[in-house]
Amino acid sequence: MAVAQSAGEVERCFQNPAGCTSNGGASPQAAPRPAPTPAPDYASVLKSPESERRKLQESLRTLDKYNGPIDGNLQSEASEKAITDWQKGHGYTPVGKLTPTEAVTLNNEAAKVPIKRINPSAAGATPATPPSPPAATSNAEALKALQARLAERRKAAEPKAEAAVQALVRDLKAYVAADGKGVAGDQFQAFAKWYADDKTAGRTIGDIAPSVEDYGEAGSGDAVTAQVTFQTKQGDVNYPQCLMFAWVEGNPRKNAQAFSCDDVAAVEKWKTEQSLKSAWR
């Protein structure tokens, strides 16, 4: 037997037929769908300061992907082609534009490659007199000397930088194993919040993969920034997530902070505040 419906029920069923059963009663509501994955953020890198965009072009050149001018124009045909080639080789969507995370990864990769070439600013100028061979030889020697100094400085810094990052990873793993307790959460409050949010969302943390982003002397000790990728899992779906950790060495660590890897500006601001003199780049 059909059950009479009130005016309010009729209006509600008219607006949402799936919410009513044949007898006029409301059917159980479906569980809310997960929020859609946000679109990739390409605008942040395209609108970043010119110095940062030039640095990305220099990184592409270091990796033999780019031979165009270092002018900060990431939307030129040559820049987009170089970015696309690099993305193809790293499993990213080859669109010719970079997300902030991809930009950090690109610069970190280039920082590990010795300098291969210079681009003289007067390459297109017509000299009044032909250049003399001794001057060319002097430039080549100066470049070799610079390469040697940079390589030696980084080689000396690598053991300390790697040791500092591995100590961080041990603290992060201990914090996860203790289900949210330990020095990693005490020192990096943003990491503790991130961990709590992931736990609430039902995600578990698996592998933790670090890499040194920068290292050098600071005002109060040796400063370190490290990019850490966490392999998280929710059900059958894996979610790689990235955080940037920054601190000054000490026991305990000083001025410790954690940022999203997309927040490049905040990381660079932290370095400036610490008066970091990089031995890594």
Short mmCIF file of C-alpha atoms in Angstrom, two decimals:
data_model
loop_
_atom_site.label_atom_id
_atom_site.label_comp_id
_atom_site.label_asym_id
_atom_site.label_seq_id
_atom_site.Cartn_x
_atom_site.Cartn_y
_atom_site.Cartn_z
CA MET A 1 0.00 0.00 0.00
CA ALA A 2 1.43 3.43 -0.97
CA VAL A 3 2.16 5.79 1.86
CA ALA A 4 1.11 9.40 1.52
CA GLN A 5 3.92 11.90 1.32
CA SER A 6 4.00 15.31 2.92
CA ALA A 7 4.62 18.41 0.83
CA GLY A 8 8.16 18.62 2.23
CA GLU A 9 8.91 15.01 1.30
CA VAL A 10 7.55 15.53 -2.22
CA GLU A 11 9.79 18.60 -2.67
CA ARG A 12 12.83 16.73 -1.30
CA CYS A 13 12.25 13.73 -3.57
CA PHE A 14 11.77 16.03 -6.58
CA GLN A 15 15.18 17.61 -5.93
CA ASN A 16 16.91 14.28 -5.14
CA PRO A 17 15.09 11.24 -6.59
CA ALA A 18 17.91 8.90 -5.56
CA GLY A 19 17.30 9.84 -1.94
CA CYS A 20 13.76 8.41 -1.84
CA THR A 21 12.40 4.89 -1.94
CA SER A 22 9.26 3.82 -3.73
CA ASN A 23 7.21 4.05 -0.53
CA GLY A 24 8.18 7.68 0.11
CA GLY A 25 10.79 7.04 2.76
CA ALA A 26 14.33 8.22 2.45
CA SER A 27 16.86 5.61 1.43
CA PRO A 28 20.15 5.36 3.26
CA GLN A 29 22.58 7.95 2.01
CA ALA A 30 25.67 6.70 0.16
CA ALA A 31 29.02 7.18 1.80
CA PRO A 32 30.69 10.44 0.72
CA ARG A 33 33.08 10.08 -2.16
CA PRO A 34 36.73 10.94 -1.61
CA ALA A 35 37.77 14.40 -2.68
CA PRO A 36 39.06 14.52 -6.26
CA THR A 37 42.79 14.71 -6.79
CA PRO A 38 43.75 18.38 -7.22
CA ALA A 39 45.04 19.47 -10.62
CA PRO A 40 48.84 19.78 -10.91
CA ASP A 41 50.17 23.20 -9.85
CA TYR A 42 52.17 24.53 -12.80
CA ALA A 43 51.41 28.21 -12.18
CA SER A 44 53.66 28.53 -9.09
CA VAL A 45 56.84 27.74 -11.03
CA LEU A 46 55.83 29.83 -14.07
CA LYS A 47 55.15 32.81 -11.76
CA SER A 48 58.20 32.28 -9.53
CA PRO A 49 60.96 34.95 -9.36
CA GLU A 50 63.10 35.28 -12.47
CA SER A 51 66.19 34.11 -10.58
CA GLU A 52 64.48 30.78 -9.77
CA ARG A 53 63.31 30.33 -13.37
CA ARG A 54 66.83 31.05 -14.63
CA LYS A 55 68.17 28.46 -12.19
CA LEU A 56 65.82 25.85 -13.66
CA GLN A 57 67.13 26.63 -17.16
CA GLU A 58 70.68 26.29 -15.87
CA SER A 59 69.79 22.92 -14.33
CA LEU A 60 68.32 21.73 -17.65
CA ARG A 61 71.51 22.89 -19.39
CA THR A 62 73.68 21.05 -16.85
CA LEU A 63 71.73 17.87 -17.64
CA ASP A 64 72.24 18.39 -21.42
CA LYS A 65 68.56 19.03 -22.01
CA TYR A 66 68.69 22.73 -22.93
CA ASN A 67 70.89 24.90 -25.13
CA GLY A 68 68.82 28.09 -25.23
CA PRO A 69 69.39 31.42 -23.49
CA ILE A 70 69.28 31.71 -19.70
CA ASP A 71 66.51 34.32 -19.69
CA GLY A 72 63.97 32.90 -17.21
CA ASN A 73 61.39 32.24 -19.97
CA LEU A 74 60.08 28.75 -19.16
CA GLN A 75 57.36 29.07 -21.80
CA SER A 76 59.68 29.36 -24.79
CA GLU A 77 59.68 26.49 -27.26
CA ALA A 78 63.21 25.45 -26.29
CA SER A 79 62.43 25.50 -22.53
CA GLU A 80 59.21 23.51 -22.87
CA LYS A 81 60.91 20.90 -25.08
CA ALA A 82 63.75 20.53 -22.57
CA ILE A 83 61.31 20.16 -19.65
CA THR A 84 59.26 17.60 -21.60
CA ASP A 85 62.39 15.53 -22.35
CA TRP A 86 63.40 15.61 -18.67
CA GLN A 87 59.89 14.64 -17.50
CA LYS A 88 59.81 11.66 -19.89
CA GLY A 89 63.01 10.34 -18.37
CA HIS A 90 61.66 10.57 -14.81
CA GLY A 91 58.15 9.17 -15.16
CA TYR A 92 56.38 12.52 -14.88
CA THR A 93 53.57 13.64 -17.18
CA PRO A 94 55.43 15.19 -20.17
CA VAL A 95 53.63 18.53 -20.46
CA GLY A 96 56.56 20.94 -20.74
CA LYS A 97 55.71 22.65 -17.44
CA LEU A 98 56.96 21.92 -13.91
CA THR A 99 55.19 21.52 -10.61
CA PRO A 100 57.08 22.87 -7.57
CA THR A 101 58.01 19.30 -6.54
CA GLU A 102 59.38 18.56 -10.02
CA ALA A 103 61.35 21.83 -9.95
CA VAL A 104 63.03 20.87 -6.66
CA THR A 105 63.84 17.39 -7.99
CA LEU A 106 65.30 18.86 -11.20
CA ASN A 107 67.55 21.31 -9.32
CA ASN A 108 68.70 18.60 -6.88
CA GLU A 109 69.64 16.30 -9.76
CA ALA A 110 71.58 19.04 -11.55
CA ALA A 111 73.38 19.99 -8.33
CA LYS A 112 75.01 16.54 -8.28
CA VAL A 113 76.51 16.99 -11.77
CA PRO A 114 79.86 18.80 -12.18
CA ILE A 115 79.76 22.01 -14.21
CA LYS A 116 80.28 21.18 -17.89
CA ARG A 117 80.17 24.45 -19.73
CA ILE A 118 79.88 28.21 -19.50
CA ASN A 119 77.93 30.55 -21.75
CA PRO A 120 80.02 33.71 -22.31
CA SER A 121 77.81 36.81 -22.22
CA ALA A 122 79.63 38.29 -25.20
CA ALA A 123 79.20 35.25 -27.44
CA GLY A 124 77.09 37.16 -29.94
CA ALA A 125 79.15 40.36 -29.97
CA THR A 126 81.54 41.19 -32.81
CA PRO A 127 84.97 41.93 -31.33
CA ALA A 128 86.91 44.90 -32.57
CA THR A 129 89.96 42.67 -32.90
CA PRO A 130 90.21 38.88 -33.16
CA PRO A 131 90.48 37.18 -29.75
CA SER A 132 93.96 36.03 -28.92
CA PRO A 133 94.61 32.34 -28.13
CA PRO A 134 96.18 33.10 -24.73
CA ALA A 135 92.89 34.67 -23.50
CA ALA A 136 90.88 31.58 -24.51
CA THR A 137 93.36 29.38 -22.71
CA SER A 138 93.05 31.54 -19.60
CA ASN A 139 89.24 31.21 -19.58
CA ALA A 140 89.46 27.42 -19.89
CA GLU A 141 91.93 27.25 -17.02
CA ALA A 142 89.72 29.46 -14.87
CA LEU A 143 86.73 27.20 -15.51
CA LYS A 144 88.72 24.10 -14.60
CA ALA A 145 89.91 25.74 -11.41
CA LEU A 146 86.33 26.68 -10.48
CA GLN A 147 85.12 23.14 -11.15
CA ALA A 148 87.89 21.76 -8.98
CA ARG A 149 87.05 24.09 -6.08
CA LEU A 150 83.33 23.30 -6.23
CA ALA A 151 83.97 19.56 -6.44
CA GLU A 152 86.43 19.65 -3.55
CA ARG A 153 84.08 21.69 -1.37
CA ARG A 154 81.17 19.37 -1.97
CA LYS A 155 83.31 16.26 -1.50
CA ALA A 156 84.37 17.54 1.90
CA ALA A 157 80.75 18.27 2.88
CA GLU A 158 79.20 15.00 1.66
CA PRO A 159 80.06 12.77 4.68
CA LYS A 160 78.66 15.25 7.20
CA ALA A 161 75.57 15.98 5.12
CA GLU A 162 74.77 12.30 4.53
CA ALA A 163 75.32 11.47 8.21
CA ALA A 164 72.95 14.26 9.27
CA VAL A 165 70.23 13.10 6.87
CA GLN A 166 70.55 9.44 7.89
CA ALA A 167 70.20 10.46 11.55
CA LEU A 168 66.99 12.29 10.62
CA VAL A 169 65.62 9.22 8.84
CA ARG A 170 66.31 7.06 11.91
CA ASP A 171 64.31 9.50 14.04
CA LEU A 172 61.46 9.57 11.50
CA LYS A 173 61.27 5.76 11.38
CA ALA A 174 61.33 5.58 15.18
CA TYR A 175 58.48 8.10 15.35
CA VAL A 176 56.39 6.04 12.91
CA ALA A 177 57.19 2.79 14.73
CA ALA A 178 56.13 4.38 18.04
CA ASP A 179 52.86 5.50 16.44
CA GLY A 180 53.48 9.21 16.75
CA LYS A 181 55.93 9.53 19.63
CA GLY A 182 59.55 10.62 19.59
CA VAL A 183 62.00 13.45 18.95
CA ALA A 184 61.09 13.79 15.27
CA GLY A 185 57.62 15.00 16.19
CA ASP A 186 58.92 17.14 19.06
CA GLN A 187 61.42 18.93 16.81
CA PHE A 188 59.41 19.08 13.57
CA GLN A 189 55.90 20.08 14.60
CA ALA A 190 54.65 20.34 11.01
CA PHE A 191 55.74 16.72 10.48
CA ALA A 192 53.85 15.64 13.61
CA LYS A 193 50.68 17.30 12.30
CA TRP A 194 51.16 15.73 8.87
CA TYR A 195 51.57 12.29 10.47
CA ALA A 196 48.43 12.76 12.59
CA ASP A 197 46.42 13.86 9.56
CA ASP A 198 47.56 10.82 7.55
CA LYS A 199 46.71 8.52 10.44
CA THR A 200 43.23 10.04 10.74
CA ALA A 201 42.74 9.55 6.99
CA GLY A 202 43.59 5.86 7.38
CA ARG A 203 46.91 6.00 5.56
CA THR A 204 49.93 3.98 6.66
CA ILE A 205 53.58 4.91 6.07
CA GLY A 206 56.00 2.55 4.34
CA ASP A 207 59.38 3.35 2.82
CA ILE A 208 61.13 6.63 3.67
CA ALA A 209 63.60 7.88 1.03
CA PRO A 210 65.77 10.98 1.75
CA SER A 211 68.10 13.11 -0.36
CA VAL A 212 70.28 16.07 0.62
CA GLU A 213 68.88 19.30 -0.83
CA ASP A 214 71.47 21.70 0.61
CA TYR A 215 74.21 21.80 3.25
CA GLY A 216 76.65 24.38 4.55
CA GLU A 217 77.76 26.65 7.36
CA ALA A 218 75.13 28.81 9.06
CA GLY A 219 75.18 31.41 11.80
CA SER A 220 74.75 28.87 14.61
CA GLY A 221 76.24 25.69 13.13
CA ASP A 222 76.00 23.46 10.07
CA ALA A 223 72.59 23.80 8.36
CA VAL A 224 70.90 21.01 6.42
CA THR A 225 67.87 20.81 4.15
CA ALA A 226 66.68 17.37 3.03
CA GLN A 227 63.88 16.24 0.75
CA VAL A 228 62.14 13.15 2.15
CA THR A 229 59.63 11.06 0.19
CA PHE A 230 57.18 8.94 2.21
CA GLN A 231 55.43 6.00 0.55
CA THR A 232 51.97 6.04 2.17
CA LYS A 233 49.15 3.60 1.50
CA GLN A 234 45.39 3.78 1.91
CA GLY A 235 43.66 0.52 1.10
CA ASP A 236 45.16 -0.68 -2.17
CA VAL A 237 46.26 2.77 -3.31
CA ASN A 238 49.79 4.13 -2.80
CA TYR A 239 50.29 7.84 -2.14
CA PRO A 240 53.89 9.11 -2.40
CA GLN A 241 54.15 12.27 -0.31
CA CYS A 242 57.06 14.69 0.01
CA LEU A 243 58.24 16.89 2.88
CA MET A 244 61.27 19.17 3.09
CA PHE A 245 63.08 19.13 6.45
CA ALA A 246 65.39 21.97 7.49
CA TRP A 247 67.49 22.24 10.63
CA VAL A 248 70.78 23.36 12.16
CA GLU A 249 72.88 20.50 13.52
CA GLY A 250 72.99 20.07 17.28
CA ASN A 251 71.65 17.89 20.07
CA PRO A 252 68.81 18.60 19.92
CA ARG A 253 68.50 20.01 16.41
CA LYS A 254 68.05 23.79 16.27
CA ASN A 255 65.63 25.92 14.25
CA ALA A 256 64.01 22.72 12.96
CA GLN A 257 61.15 23.09 10.52
CA ALA A 258 59.31 20.94 7.96
CA PHE A 259 57.68 22.24 4.79
CA SER A 260 55.74 20.90 1.85
CA CYS A 261 58.15 20.23 -1.01
CA ASP A 262 55.99 22.59 -3.08
CA ASP A 263 56.77 25.50 -0.73
CA VAL A 264 60.09 26.42 -2.33
CA ALA A 265 59.87 30.04 -1.22
CA ALA A 266 59.55 29.10 2.45
CA VAL A 267 62.59 26.80 2.26
CA GLU A 268 64.71 29.51 0.63
CA LYS A 269 63.54 32.03 3.24
CA TRP A 270 64.63 29.65 6.01
CA LYS A 271 68.10 29.39 4.44
CA THR A 272 68.36 33.16 4.28
CA GLU A 273 67.34 33.50 7.92
CA GLN A 274 70.04 31.01 8.94
CA SER A 275 72.69 32.80 6.79
CA LEU A 276 73.41 29.48 5.08
CA LYS A 277 76.62 29.42 3.02
CA SER A 278 76.09 26.45 0.76
CA ALA A 279 78.84 23.90 0.28
CA TRP A 280 76.51 21.78 -1.85
CA ARG A 281 75.88 23.93 -4.94
#
